[in-house]
CSV table of C-alpha atoms in Angstrom, one decimal:
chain,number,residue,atom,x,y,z
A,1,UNK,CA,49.5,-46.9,-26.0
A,2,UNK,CA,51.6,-45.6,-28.1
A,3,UNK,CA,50.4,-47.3,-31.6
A,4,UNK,CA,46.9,-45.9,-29.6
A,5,UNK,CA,47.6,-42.4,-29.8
A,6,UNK,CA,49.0,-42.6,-33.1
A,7,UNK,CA,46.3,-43.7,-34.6
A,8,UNK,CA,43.7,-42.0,-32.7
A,9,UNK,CA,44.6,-38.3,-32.2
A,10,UNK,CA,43.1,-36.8,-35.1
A,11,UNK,CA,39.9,-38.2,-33.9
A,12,UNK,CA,40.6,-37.2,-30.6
A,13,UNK,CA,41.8,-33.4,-31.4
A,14,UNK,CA,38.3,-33.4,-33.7
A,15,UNK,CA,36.0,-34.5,-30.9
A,16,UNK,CA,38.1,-31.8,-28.3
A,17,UNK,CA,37.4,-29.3,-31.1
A,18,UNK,CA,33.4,-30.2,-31.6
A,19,UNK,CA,33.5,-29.9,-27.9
A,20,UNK,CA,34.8,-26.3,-27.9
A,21,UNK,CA,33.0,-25.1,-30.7
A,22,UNK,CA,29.4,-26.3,-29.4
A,23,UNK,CA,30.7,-25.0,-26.2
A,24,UNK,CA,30.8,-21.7,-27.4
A,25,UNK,CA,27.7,-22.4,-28.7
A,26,UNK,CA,25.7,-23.8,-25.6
A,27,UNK,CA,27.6,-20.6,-23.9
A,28,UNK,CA,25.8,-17.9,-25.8
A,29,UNK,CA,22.6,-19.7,-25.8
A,30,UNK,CA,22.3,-19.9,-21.9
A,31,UNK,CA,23.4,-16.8,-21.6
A,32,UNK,CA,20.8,-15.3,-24.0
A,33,UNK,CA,18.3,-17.2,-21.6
A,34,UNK,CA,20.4,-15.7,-18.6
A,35,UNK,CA,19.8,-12.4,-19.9
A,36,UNK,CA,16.1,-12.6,-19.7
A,37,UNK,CA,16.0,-14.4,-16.9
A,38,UNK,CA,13.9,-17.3,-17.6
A,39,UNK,CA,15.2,-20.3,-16.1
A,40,UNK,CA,13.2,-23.0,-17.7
A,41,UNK,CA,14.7,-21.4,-21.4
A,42,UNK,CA,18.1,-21.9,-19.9
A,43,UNK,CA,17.5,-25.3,-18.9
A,44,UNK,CA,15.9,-26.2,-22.1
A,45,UNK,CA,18.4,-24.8,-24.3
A,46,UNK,CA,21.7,-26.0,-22.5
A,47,UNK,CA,19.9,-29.8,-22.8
A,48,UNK,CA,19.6,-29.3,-26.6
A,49,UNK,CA,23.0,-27.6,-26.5
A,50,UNK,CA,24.1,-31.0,-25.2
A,51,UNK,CA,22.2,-33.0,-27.5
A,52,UNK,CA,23.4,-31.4,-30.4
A,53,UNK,CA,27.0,-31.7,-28.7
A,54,UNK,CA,26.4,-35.6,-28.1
A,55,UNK,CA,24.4,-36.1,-32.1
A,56,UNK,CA,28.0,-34.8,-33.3
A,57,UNK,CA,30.4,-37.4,-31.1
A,58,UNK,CA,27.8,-40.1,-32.2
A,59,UNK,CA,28.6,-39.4,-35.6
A,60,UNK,CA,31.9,-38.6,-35.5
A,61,UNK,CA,32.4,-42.4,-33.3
A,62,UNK,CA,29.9,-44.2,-35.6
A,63,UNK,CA,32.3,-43.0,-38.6
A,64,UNK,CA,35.1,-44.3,-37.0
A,65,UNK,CA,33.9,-47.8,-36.0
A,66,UNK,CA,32.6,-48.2,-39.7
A,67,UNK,CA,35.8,-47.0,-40.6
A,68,UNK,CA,37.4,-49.7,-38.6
A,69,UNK,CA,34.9,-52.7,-39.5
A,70,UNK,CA,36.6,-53.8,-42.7
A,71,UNK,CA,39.6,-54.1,-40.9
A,72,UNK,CA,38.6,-55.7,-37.8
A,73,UNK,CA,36.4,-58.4,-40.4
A,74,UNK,CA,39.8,-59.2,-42.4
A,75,UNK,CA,41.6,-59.5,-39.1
A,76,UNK,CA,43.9,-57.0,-39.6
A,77,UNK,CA,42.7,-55.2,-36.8
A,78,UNK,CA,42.1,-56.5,-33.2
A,79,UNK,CA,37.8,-56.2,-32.4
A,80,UNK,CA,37.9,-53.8,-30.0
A,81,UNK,CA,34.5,-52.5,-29.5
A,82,UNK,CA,35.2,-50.0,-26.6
A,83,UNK,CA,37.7,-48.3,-28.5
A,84,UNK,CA,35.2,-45.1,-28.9
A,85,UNK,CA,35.5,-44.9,-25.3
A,86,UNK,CA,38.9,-45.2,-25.0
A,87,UNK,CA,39.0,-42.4,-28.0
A,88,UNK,CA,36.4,-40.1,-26.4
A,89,UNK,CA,38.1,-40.7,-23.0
A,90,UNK,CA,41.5,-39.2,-24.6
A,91,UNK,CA,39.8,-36.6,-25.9
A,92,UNK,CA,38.2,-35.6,-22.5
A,93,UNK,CA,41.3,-36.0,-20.0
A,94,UNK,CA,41.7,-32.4,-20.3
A,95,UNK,CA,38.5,-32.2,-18.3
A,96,UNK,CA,39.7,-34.9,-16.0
A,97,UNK,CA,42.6,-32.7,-15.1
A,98,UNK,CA,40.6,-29.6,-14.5
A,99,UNK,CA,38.2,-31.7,-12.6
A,100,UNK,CA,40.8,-32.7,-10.5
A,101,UNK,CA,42.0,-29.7,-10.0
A,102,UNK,CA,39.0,-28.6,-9.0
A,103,UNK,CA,38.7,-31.9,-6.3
A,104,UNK,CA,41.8,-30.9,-4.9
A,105,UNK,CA,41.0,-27.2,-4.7
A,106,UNK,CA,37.6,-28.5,-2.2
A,107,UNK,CA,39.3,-30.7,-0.6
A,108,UNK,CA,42.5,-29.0,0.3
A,109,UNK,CA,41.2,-25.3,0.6
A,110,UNK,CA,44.1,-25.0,2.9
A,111,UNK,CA,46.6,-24.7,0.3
A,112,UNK,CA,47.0,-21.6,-1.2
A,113,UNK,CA,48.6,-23.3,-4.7
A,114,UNK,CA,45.4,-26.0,-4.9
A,115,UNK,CA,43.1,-22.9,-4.2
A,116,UNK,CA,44.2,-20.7,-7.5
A,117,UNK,CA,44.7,-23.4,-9.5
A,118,UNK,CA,41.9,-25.0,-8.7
A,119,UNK,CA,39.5,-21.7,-9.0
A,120,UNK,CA,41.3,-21.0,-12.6
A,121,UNK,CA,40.6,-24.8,-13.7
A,122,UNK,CA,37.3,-24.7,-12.6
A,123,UNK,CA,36.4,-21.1,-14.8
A,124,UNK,CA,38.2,-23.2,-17.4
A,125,UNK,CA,36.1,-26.4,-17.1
A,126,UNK,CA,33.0,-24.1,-17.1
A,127,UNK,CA,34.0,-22.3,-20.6
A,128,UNK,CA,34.9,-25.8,-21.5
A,129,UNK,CA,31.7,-26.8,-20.9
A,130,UNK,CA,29.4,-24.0,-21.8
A,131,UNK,CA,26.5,-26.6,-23.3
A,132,UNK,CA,26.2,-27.7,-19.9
A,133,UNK,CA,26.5,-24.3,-18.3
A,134,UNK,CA,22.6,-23.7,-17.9
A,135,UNK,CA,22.2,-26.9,-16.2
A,136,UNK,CA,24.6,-26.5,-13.9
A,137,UNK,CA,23.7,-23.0,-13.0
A,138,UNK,CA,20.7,-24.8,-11.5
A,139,UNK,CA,20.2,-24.4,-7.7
A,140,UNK,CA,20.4,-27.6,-6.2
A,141,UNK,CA,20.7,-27.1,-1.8
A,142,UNK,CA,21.5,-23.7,-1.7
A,143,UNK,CA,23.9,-23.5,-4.5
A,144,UNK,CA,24.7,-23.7,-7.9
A,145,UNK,CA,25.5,-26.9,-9.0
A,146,UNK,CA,28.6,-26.2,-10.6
A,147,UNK,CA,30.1,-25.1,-7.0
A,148,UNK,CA,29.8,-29.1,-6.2
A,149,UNK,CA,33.7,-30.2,-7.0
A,150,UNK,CA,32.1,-34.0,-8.3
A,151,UNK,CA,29.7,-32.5,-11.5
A,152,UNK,CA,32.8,-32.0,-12.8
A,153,UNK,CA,33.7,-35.5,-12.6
A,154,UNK,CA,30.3,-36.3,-14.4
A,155,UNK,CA,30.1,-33.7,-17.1
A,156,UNK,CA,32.2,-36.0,-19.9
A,157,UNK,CA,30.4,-39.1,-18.9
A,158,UNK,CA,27.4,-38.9,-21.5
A,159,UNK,CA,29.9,-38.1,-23.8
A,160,UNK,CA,32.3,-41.3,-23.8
A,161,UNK,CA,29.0,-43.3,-23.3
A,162,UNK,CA,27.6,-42.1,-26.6
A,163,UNK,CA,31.3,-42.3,-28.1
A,164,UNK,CA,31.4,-46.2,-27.0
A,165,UNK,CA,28.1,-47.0,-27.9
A,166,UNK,CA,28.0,-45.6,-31.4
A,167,UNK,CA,31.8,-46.7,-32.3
A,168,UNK,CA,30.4,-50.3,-31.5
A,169,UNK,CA,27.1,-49.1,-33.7
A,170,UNK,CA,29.2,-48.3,-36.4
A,171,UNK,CA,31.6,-51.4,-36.5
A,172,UNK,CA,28.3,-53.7,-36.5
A,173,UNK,CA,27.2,-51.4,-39.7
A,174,UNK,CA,23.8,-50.4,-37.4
A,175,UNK,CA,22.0,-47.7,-38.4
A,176,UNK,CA,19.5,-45.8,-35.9
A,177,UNK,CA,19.3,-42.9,-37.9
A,178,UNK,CA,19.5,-41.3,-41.5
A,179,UNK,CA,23.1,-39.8,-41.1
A,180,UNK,CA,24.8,-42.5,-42.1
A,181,UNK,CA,23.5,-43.6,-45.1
A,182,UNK,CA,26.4,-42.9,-47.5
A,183,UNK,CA,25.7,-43.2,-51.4
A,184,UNK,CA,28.8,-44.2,-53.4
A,185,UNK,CA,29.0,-42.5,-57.1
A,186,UNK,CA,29.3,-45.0,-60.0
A,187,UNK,CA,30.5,-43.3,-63.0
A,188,UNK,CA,29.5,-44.5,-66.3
A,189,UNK,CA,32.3,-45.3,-69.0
């Protein structure tokens, strides 16, 4: 775990950035749409908020895993090939413990210490989250869906999906798009 985190927090701390910074992103767009008060706009601009969002972690994990596949081929490096889940899991526990947070603030409304903490965490999660703010502003029975304690058990999800899938992409050398085709410079003597 330890060798784990070593190794692995810079990518971590860079996909926790990407993830505030297109927050803030998704965040103005959906409230732009808010503002005008068109709900489809909303919609459609929080799912290419989280597209764009979920394009960066697939690049950011495909680098890594071609970063790793010389290694892993001279066996100096165990094959792992869920490790960009593992990596984009690290870099999401901070919205596991707000989610949680959140969980114990509905299921405990009783006490006072799970209700502030929890409402705080869940403000939190949802600035945390901004490119999925529009879709969870979405009525679903009577409320808004991000006043359901689970969706914030589900919001990182896509996120360590695409992270595992495109790490294992990326240590296979497979290319589904034209990101990743790096040119190396030869110079001439």
């Amino acid at each position: 775990m330890k060798g784990f985190l070593k190794n692995h927090s810079y990518d971590m701390v860079t996909m926790l950035l990407n993830q505030l910074v297109l927050s803030m992103f998704g965040f103005s767009l959906v409230l732009a749409a808010m503002k005008i008060d068109n709900d489809a706009l909303r919609n459609v601009t929080s799912i290419f908020s989280i597209l764009f969002y979920l394009l960066l972690l697939y690049m950011k994990a495909w680098d890594i895993g071609f970063r790793d596949k010389a290694s892993v081929e001279q066996g100096k490096k165990t094959n792992t090939p869920y490790l960009g889940a593992l990596i984009s899991l690290g870099a999401n526990a901070i919205n596991y413990v707000f989610a949680l947070f959140v969980m114990l603030r509905a299921l405990l409304p009783n006490v006072s210490f799970f209700t502030s903490i929890g409402d705080v965490c869940q403000a939190i999660s949802v600035l945390v989250n901004g490119m999925y703010t529009g879709l969870l502003a979405t009525q679903v029975g009577g409320a808004a869906l991000n006043s359901y304690w689970f969706v914030f058990f589900l919001t990182p999800i896509p996120a360590i999906l695409i992270c595992g899938l495109s790490y294992y992409f990326g240590l296979h050398d497979v290319k589904h798009t034209g990101f990743f085709h790096k040119k190396i410079l030869h110079k001439s003597i």
